[in-house]
Short mmCIF file of C-alpha atoms (C1' of nucleotides) in Angstrom, two decimals:
data_model
loop_
_atom_site.label_atom_id
_atom_site.label_comp_id
_atom_site.label_asym_id
_atom_site.label_seq_id
_atom_site.Cartn_x
_atom_site.Cartn_y
_atom_site.Cartn_z
CA UNK G 1 5.92 54.16 -13.35
CA UNK G 2 4.12 51.36 -11.78
CA UNK G 3 5.31 47.86 -12.12
CA UNK G 4 4.27 46.30 -15.45
CA UNK G 5 2.14 43.70 -13.78
CA UNK G 6 1.94 42.32 -10.27
CA UNK G 7 2.80 38.65 -10.00
CA UNK G 8 -0.23 36.48 -10.63
CA UNK G 9 1.06 34.00 -8.11
CA UNK G 10 -1.89 34.68 -5.81
CA UNK G 11 -4.36 33.94 -8.57
CA UNK G 12 -2.62 30.71 -9.41
CA UNK G 13 -2.64 29.74 -5.78
CA UNK G 14 -6.34 30.52 -5.56
CA UNK G 15 -7.00 28.39 -8.64
CA UNK G 16 -5.02 25.59 -7.07
CA UNK G 17 -6.85 25.90 -3.76
CA UNK G 18 -10.19 25.95 -5.56
CA UNK G 19 -9.45 22.65 -7.27
CA UNK G 20 -7.99 21.21 -4.12
CA UNK G 21 -11.16 22.03 -2.20
CA UNK G 22 -13.20 20.17 -4.81
CA UNK G 23 -11.49 16.85 -4.27
CA UNK G 24 -14.04 14.75 -2.40
CA UNK G 25 -13.15 13.01 0.80
CA UNK G 26 -11.87 9.54 0.20
CA UNK G 27 -10.54 10.45 -3.25
CA UNK G 28 -7.14 11.50 -4.51
CA UNK G 29 -5.76 13.49 -7.41
CA UNK G 30 -2.33 13.67 -9.00
CA UNK G 31 -0.19 16.80 -9.14
CA UNK G 32 -0.46 16.96 -12.90
CA UNK G 33 -4.22 16.49 -12.81
CA UNK G 34 -4.65 19.25 -10.26
CA UNK G 35 -2.47 21.57 -12.33
CA UNK G 36 -4.51 20.94 -15.43
CA UNK G 37 -7.86 21.28 -13.65
CA UNK G 38 -6.68 24.60 -12.25
CA UNK G 39 -5.82 25.78 -15.74
CA UNK G 40 -2.11 25.80 -15.03
CA UNK G 41 -1.10 23.42 -17.75
CA UNK G 42 1.73 21.05 -16.93
CA UNK G 43 2.72 22.78 -13.74
CA UNK G 44 2.87 19.65 -11.67
CA UNK G 45 6.17 20.67 -10.12
CA UNK G 46 4.83 24.06 -9.22
CA UNK G 47 1.82 22.43 -7.56
CA UNK G 48 4.06 20.34 -5.37
CA UNK G 49 6.23 23.30 -4.52
CA UNK G 50 3.19 25.41 -3.68
CA UNK G 51 1.71 22.75 -1.45
CA UNK G 52 5.00 22.63 0.41
CA UNK G 53 4.49 26.27 1.36
CA UNK G 54 1.07 25.73 2.89
CA UNK G 55 0.77 26.73 6.54
CA UNK G 56 0.54 23.88 9.00
CA UNK G 57 -2.94 24.84 10.16
CA UNK G 58 -4.45 24.84 6.66
CA UNK G 59 -7.80 23.19 6.18
CA UNK G 60 -7.07 22.33 2.59
CA UNK G 61 -6.95 18.60 1.74
CA UNK G 62 -3.35 18.70 0.53
CA UNK G 63 -2.99 15.04 1.50
CA UNK G 64 -5.32 14.07 -1.36
CA UNK G 65 -2.72 15.15 -3.89
CA UNK G 66 -0.34 12.37 -4.84
CA UNK G 67 2.11 11.63 -7.63
CA UNK G 68 1.29 10.02 -10.94
CA UNK G 69 0.56 6.31 -10.86
CA UNK G 70 -0.74 6.53 -7.31
CA UNK G 71 2.68 6.94 -5.78
CA UNK G 72 3.25 9.11 -2.75
CA UNK G 73 6.04 11.63 -3.14
CA UNK G 74 6.60 12.42 0.49
CA UNK G 75 8.97 10.07 2.29
CA UNK G 76 7.18 7.69 4.63
CA UNK G 77 9.57 8.64 7.40
CA UNK G 78 8.93 12.39 7.21
CA UNK G 79 6.37 14.15 9.37
CA UNK G 80 4.30 15.25 6.37
CA UNK G 81 4.62 11.86 4.73
CA UNK G 82 3.32 9.94 7.69
CA UNK G 83 0.60 12.50 8.26
CA UNK G 84 -0.51 12.18 4.64
CA UNK G 85 -0.70 8.40 4.87
CA UNK G 86 -2.54 8.65 8.15
CA UNK G 87 -5.10 11.09 6.73
CA UNK G 88 -5.65 9.00 3.62
CA UNK G 89 -6.19 5.92 5.72
CA UNK G 90 -8.62 7.87 7.89
CA UNK G 91 -10.70 8.55 4.77
CA UNK G 92 -10.87 4.89 3.90
CA UNK G 93 -8.14 4.90 1.28
CA UNK G 94 -6.21 1.67 1.45
CA UNK G 95 -2.55 1.74 0.48
CA UNK G 96 -1.10 -1.30 -1.24
CA UNK G 97 2.67 -1.41 -1.10
CA UNK G 98 2.63 2.30 -0.33
CA UNK G 99 0.59 3.03 -3.43
CA UNK G 100 -2.96 4.19 -4.12
CA UNK G 101 -5.22 2.50 -6.65
CA UNK G 102 -6.16 5.43 -8.88
CA UNK G 103 -8.77 3.34 -10.71
CA UNK G 104 -10.63 3.14 -7.43
CA UNK G 105 -9.80 6.34 -5.56
CA UNK G 106 -8.78 8.64 -8.39
CA UNK G 107 -10.67 11.87 -9.00
CA UNK G 108 -12.31 12.84 -11.29
"C1'" DT Y 1 20.63 36.50 -16.83
"C1'" DT Y 2 22.12 32.01 -15.58
"C1'" DG Y 3 22.12 27.90 -13.34
"C1'" DG Y 4 20.41 24.87 -9.71
"C1'" DT Y 5 16.44 22.88 -7.47
"C1'" DG Y 6 11.92 20.63 -6.25
"C1'" DA Y 7 5.77 17.13 -2.48
"C1'" DC Y 8 6.28 16.19 -11.10
"C1'" DT Y 9 5.52 13.25 -15.55
"C1'" DA Y 10 6.22 10.31 -19.46
"C1'" DA Y 11 9.03 7.65 -22.24
"C1'" DA Y 12 13.09 5.02 -23.01
"C1'" DT Y 13 16.63 1.70 -21.40
"C1'" DA M 1 10.48 -3.14 -11.71
"C1'" DA M 2 14.22 0.19 -11.27
"C1'" DT M 3 17.02 3.79 -13.25
"C1'" DT M 4 17.96 7.39 -16.62
"C1'" DT M 5 16.72 11.16 -19.79
"C1'" DA M 6 14.28 14.86 -21.10
"C1'" DG M 7 10.51 18.20 -20.62
"C1'" DC M 8 7.93 21.02 -17.73
"C1'" DC M 9 6.90 25.55 -14.43
"C1'" DA M 10 8.20 28.78 -10.88
"C1'" DC M 11 11.44 30.31 -7.33
"C1'" DC M 12 15.91 31.83 -5.66
"C1'" DA M 13 21.03 32.88 -5.11
#
DNA sequence: TTGGTGACTAAAT
DNA sequence: AATTTAGCCACCA
């Protein structure tokens, strides 16, 4: 007997990547928003966990995904955290007290 | 199967 | 504003 059903993890990842690729440069999106746009419901945690498994050389704009309220989940001291802040700044996103103004940079 | 965990979120204190 | 509580989804020992 074959397995009942292969894990749909790849499809979910593809859905996530699809949404991720749609985030325009200079804009940001929250984990929860990305999850919902990808049709994953309230899988905000899963989104974060999935992004953590991305290869280093990925071309996906993972840095445009931040936490609710414009907060940045990654520690400022970590390699990924500083890289994220650097990339956001490079796109013209100004951080105020380590936070992003979602009214201004939020997407959609 | 169960319990612990994480780049989460919203509401309550 | 900061901390706690509870809910959420998927992964792993």
